[in-house]
GROMACS .gro file of C-alpha atoms in nm:
model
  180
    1UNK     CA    1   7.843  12.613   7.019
    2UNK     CA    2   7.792  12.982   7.000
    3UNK     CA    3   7.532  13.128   7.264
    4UNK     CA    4   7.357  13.257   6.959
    5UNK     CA    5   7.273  12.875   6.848
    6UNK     CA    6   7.211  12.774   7.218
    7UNK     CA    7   6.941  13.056   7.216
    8UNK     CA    8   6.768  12.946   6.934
    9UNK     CA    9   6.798  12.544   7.037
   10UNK     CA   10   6.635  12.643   7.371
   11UNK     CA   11   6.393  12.885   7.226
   12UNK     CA   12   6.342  12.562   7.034
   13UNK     CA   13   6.250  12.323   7.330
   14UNK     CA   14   6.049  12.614   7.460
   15UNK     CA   15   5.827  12.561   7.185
   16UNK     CA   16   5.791  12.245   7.178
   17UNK     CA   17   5.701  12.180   7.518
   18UNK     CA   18   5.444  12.434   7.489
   19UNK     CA   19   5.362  12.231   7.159
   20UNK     CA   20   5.311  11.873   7.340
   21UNK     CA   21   5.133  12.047   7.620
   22UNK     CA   22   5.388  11.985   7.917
   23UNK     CA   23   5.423  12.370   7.986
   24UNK     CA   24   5.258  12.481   8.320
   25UNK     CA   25   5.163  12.855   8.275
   26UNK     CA   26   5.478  13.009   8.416
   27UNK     CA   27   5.572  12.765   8.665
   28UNK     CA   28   5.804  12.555   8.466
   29UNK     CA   29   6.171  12.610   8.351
   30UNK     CA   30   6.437  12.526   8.112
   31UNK     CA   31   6.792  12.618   8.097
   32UNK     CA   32   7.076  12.600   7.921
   33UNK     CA   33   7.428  12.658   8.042
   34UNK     CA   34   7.612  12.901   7.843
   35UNK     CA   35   7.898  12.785   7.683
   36UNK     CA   36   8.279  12.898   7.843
   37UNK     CA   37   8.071  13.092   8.081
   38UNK     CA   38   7.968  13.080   8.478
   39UNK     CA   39   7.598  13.170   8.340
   40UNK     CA   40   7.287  12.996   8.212
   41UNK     CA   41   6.978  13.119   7.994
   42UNK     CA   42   6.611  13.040   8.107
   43UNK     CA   43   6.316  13.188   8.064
   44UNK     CA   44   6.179  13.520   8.182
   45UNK     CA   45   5.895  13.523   8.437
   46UNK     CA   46   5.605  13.657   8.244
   47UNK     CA   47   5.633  13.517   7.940
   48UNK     CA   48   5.369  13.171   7.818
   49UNK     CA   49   5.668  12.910   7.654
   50UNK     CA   50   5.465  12.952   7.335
   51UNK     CA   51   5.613  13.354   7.347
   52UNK     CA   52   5.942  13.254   7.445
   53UNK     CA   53   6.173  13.379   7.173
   54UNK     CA   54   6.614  13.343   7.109
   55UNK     CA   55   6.628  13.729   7.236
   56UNK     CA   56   6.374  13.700   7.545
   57UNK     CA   57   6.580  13.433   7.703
   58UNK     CA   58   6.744  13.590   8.015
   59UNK     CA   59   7.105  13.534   8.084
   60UNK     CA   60   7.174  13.496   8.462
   61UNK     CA   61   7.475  13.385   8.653
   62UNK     CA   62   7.511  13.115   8.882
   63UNK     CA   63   7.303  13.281   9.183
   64UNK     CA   64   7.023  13.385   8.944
   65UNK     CA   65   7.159  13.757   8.884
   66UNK     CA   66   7.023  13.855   8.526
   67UNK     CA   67   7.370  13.971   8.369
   68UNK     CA   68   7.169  14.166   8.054
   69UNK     CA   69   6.901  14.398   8.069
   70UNK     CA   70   6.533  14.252   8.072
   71UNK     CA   71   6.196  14.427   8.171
   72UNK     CA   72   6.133  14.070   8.307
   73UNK     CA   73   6.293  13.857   8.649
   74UNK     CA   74   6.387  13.551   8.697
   75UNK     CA   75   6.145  13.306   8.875
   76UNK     CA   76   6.316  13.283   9.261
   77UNK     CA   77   6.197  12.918   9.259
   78UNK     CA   78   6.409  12.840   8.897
   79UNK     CA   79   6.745  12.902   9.003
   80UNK     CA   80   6.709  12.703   9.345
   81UNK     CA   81   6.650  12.363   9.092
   82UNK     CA   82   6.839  12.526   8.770
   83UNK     CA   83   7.139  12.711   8.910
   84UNK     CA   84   7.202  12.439   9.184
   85UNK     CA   85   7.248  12.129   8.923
   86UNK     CA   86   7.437  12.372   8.662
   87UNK     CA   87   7.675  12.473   8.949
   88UNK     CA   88   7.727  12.156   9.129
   89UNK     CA   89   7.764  11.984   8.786
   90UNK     CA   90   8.009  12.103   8.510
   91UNK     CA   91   7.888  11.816   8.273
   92UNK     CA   92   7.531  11.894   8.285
   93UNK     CA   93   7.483  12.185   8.035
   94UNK     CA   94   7.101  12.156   7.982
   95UNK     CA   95   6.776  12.120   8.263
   96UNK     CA   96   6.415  12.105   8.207
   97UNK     CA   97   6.185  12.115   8.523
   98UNK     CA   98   5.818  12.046   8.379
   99UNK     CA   99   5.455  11.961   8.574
  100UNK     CA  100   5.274  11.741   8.331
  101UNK     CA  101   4.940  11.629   8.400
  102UNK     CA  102   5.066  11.267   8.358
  103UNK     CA  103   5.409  11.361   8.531
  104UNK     CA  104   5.260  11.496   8.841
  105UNK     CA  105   4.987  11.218   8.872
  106UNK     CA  106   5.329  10.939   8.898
  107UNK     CA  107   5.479  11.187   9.129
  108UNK     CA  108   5.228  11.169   9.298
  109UNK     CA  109   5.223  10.765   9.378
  110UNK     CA  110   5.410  10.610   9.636
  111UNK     CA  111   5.552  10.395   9.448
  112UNK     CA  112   5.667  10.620   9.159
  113UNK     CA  113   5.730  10.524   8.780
  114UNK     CA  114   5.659  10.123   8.793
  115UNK     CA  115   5.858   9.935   8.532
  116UNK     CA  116   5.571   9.757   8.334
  117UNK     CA  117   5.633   9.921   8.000
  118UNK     CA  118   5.890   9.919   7.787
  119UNK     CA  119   5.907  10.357   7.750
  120UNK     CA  120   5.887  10.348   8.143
  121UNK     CA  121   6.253  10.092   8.085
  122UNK     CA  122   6.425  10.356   7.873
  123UNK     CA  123   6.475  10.539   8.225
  124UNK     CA  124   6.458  10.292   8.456
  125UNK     CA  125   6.813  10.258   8.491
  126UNK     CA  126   6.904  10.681   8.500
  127UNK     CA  127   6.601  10.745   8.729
  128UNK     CA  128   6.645  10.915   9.033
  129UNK     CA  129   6.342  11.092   9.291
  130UNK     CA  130   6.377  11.405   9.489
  131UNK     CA  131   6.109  11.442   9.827
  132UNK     CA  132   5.884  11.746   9.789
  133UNK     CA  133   5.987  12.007  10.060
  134UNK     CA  134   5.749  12.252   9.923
  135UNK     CA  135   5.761  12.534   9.718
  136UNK     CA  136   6.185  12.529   9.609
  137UNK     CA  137   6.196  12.881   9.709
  138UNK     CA  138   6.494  12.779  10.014
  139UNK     CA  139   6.852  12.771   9.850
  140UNK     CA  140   6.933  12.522  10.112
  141UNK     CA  141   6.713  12.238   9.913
  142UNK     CA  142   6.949  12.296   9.625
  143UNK     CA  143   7.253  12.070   9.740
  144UNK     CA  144   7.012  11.765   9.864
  145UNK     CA  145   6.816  11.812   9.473
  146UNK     CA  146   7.154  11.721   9.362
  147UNK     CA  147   7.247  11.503   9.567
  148UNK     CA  148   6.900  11.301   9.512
  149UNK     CA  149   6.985  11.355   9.148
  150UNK     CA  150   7.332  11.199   9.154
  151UNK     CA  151   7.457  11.070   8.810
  152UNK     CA  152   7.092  11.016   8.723
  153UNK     CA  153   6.951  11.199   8.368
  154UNK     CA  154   6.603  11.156   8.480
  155UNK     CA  155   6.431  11.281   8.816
  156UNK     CA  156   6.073  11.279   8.948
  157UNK     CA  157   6.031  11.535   9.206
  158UNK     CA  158   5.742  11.393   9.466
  159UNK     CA  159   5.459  11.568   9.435
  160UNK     CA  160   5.623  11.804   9.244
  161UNK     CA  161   5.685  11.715   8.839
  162UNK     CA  162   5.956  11.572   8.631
  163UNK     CA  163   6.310  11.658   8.585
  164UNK     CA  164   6.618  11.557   8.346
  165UNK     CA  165   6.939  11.653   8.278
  166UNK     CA  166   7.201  11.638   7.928
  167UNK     CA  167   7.491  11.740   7.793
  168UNK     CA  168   7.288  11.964   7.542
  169UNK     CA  169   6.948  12.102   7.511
  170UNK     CA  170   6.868  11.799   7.218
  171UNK     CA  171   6.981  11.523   7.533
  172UNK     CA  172   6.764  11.708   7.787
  173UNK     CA  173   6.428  11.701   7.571
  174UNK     CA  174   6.514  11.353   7.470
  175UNK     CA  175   6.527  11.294   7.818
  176UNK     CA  176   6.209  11.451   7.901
  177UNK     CA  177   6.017  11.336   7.617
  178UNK     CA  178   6.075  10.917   7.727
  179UNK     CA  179   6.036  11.094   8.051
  180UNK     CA  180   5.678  11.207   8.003
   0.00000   0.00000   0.00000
């Protein structure tokens, strides 16, 4: 895949989380690792997901450093979650951190996502949950995200929102849509 097409597939998922409602303002991220690269595209602070375009996508390394030219920053929270999982795991190429209405009210429960339906089965077994420490602004939270995460392609971040992983942005918001 060229980072041209991964561009356009994220811009993509941009728009249709913004389209089902999941977006959060500006306090929600997806990336996407860029191929045969030690970078990742997300999306620039500043912008809804609805005006998220190919082009606006900012291309940062592993530590968040924007590597082109953009009137816009990174979000110091995104890379904590985003750069953490894409550096700590090569086969993960796509993340989407969301706060859903219906998302955060499960986070929110002690007893997480119960089993009683069969869409909360479809990620029963790949279902992993990450404490809330507060706002992910410490790089220090990164390691014990992923480690809460292990081989898991779904997360629910306590009082926090939903997460999932895949090997390409189309896994990810497959993910995220049995997810939510």
């Amino acid at each position: 895949m060229t980072e041209r097409q991964l561009r356009i597939d994220l811009a993509a998922f941009y728009r249709l989380v913004a389209g089902y409602g999941w977006d959060d303002l500006l306090l929600a991220h997806l990336s996407a690792r860029v191929p045969g690269e030690e970078a990742y595209l997300i999306n620039p602070y500043g912008l809804l997901f609805e005006e998220i375009t190919a082009s606006s996508l900012l291309k940062v390394d592993l530590q968040g450093n924007k590597l082109l030219d953009s009137e816009y920053d990174i979000s110091p929270e995104a890379n904590v979650i985003h750069g953490a999982i894409l550096s700590a795991r090569p086969d993960i190429n796509c993340v989407a951190h969301v706060h859903t209405i219906a998302g955060m009210a499960v986070a929110s429960q002690v007893r997480g996502l119960r089993n009683v339906s069969q869409q909360s089965m479809m990620v029963a077994l790949s279902l992993a949950y990450h404490d809330y420490e507060g706002v992910v602004l410490d790089p220090a939270e990164g390691p014990r995200l992923v480690a809460d995460l292990g081989e898991a392609r779904h997360m629910i971040l306590r009082n926090h929102g939903l997460l999932t992983v895949g090997t390409s942005v189309s896994q990810a918001f497959t993910a995220l849509y049995n997810l939510q």
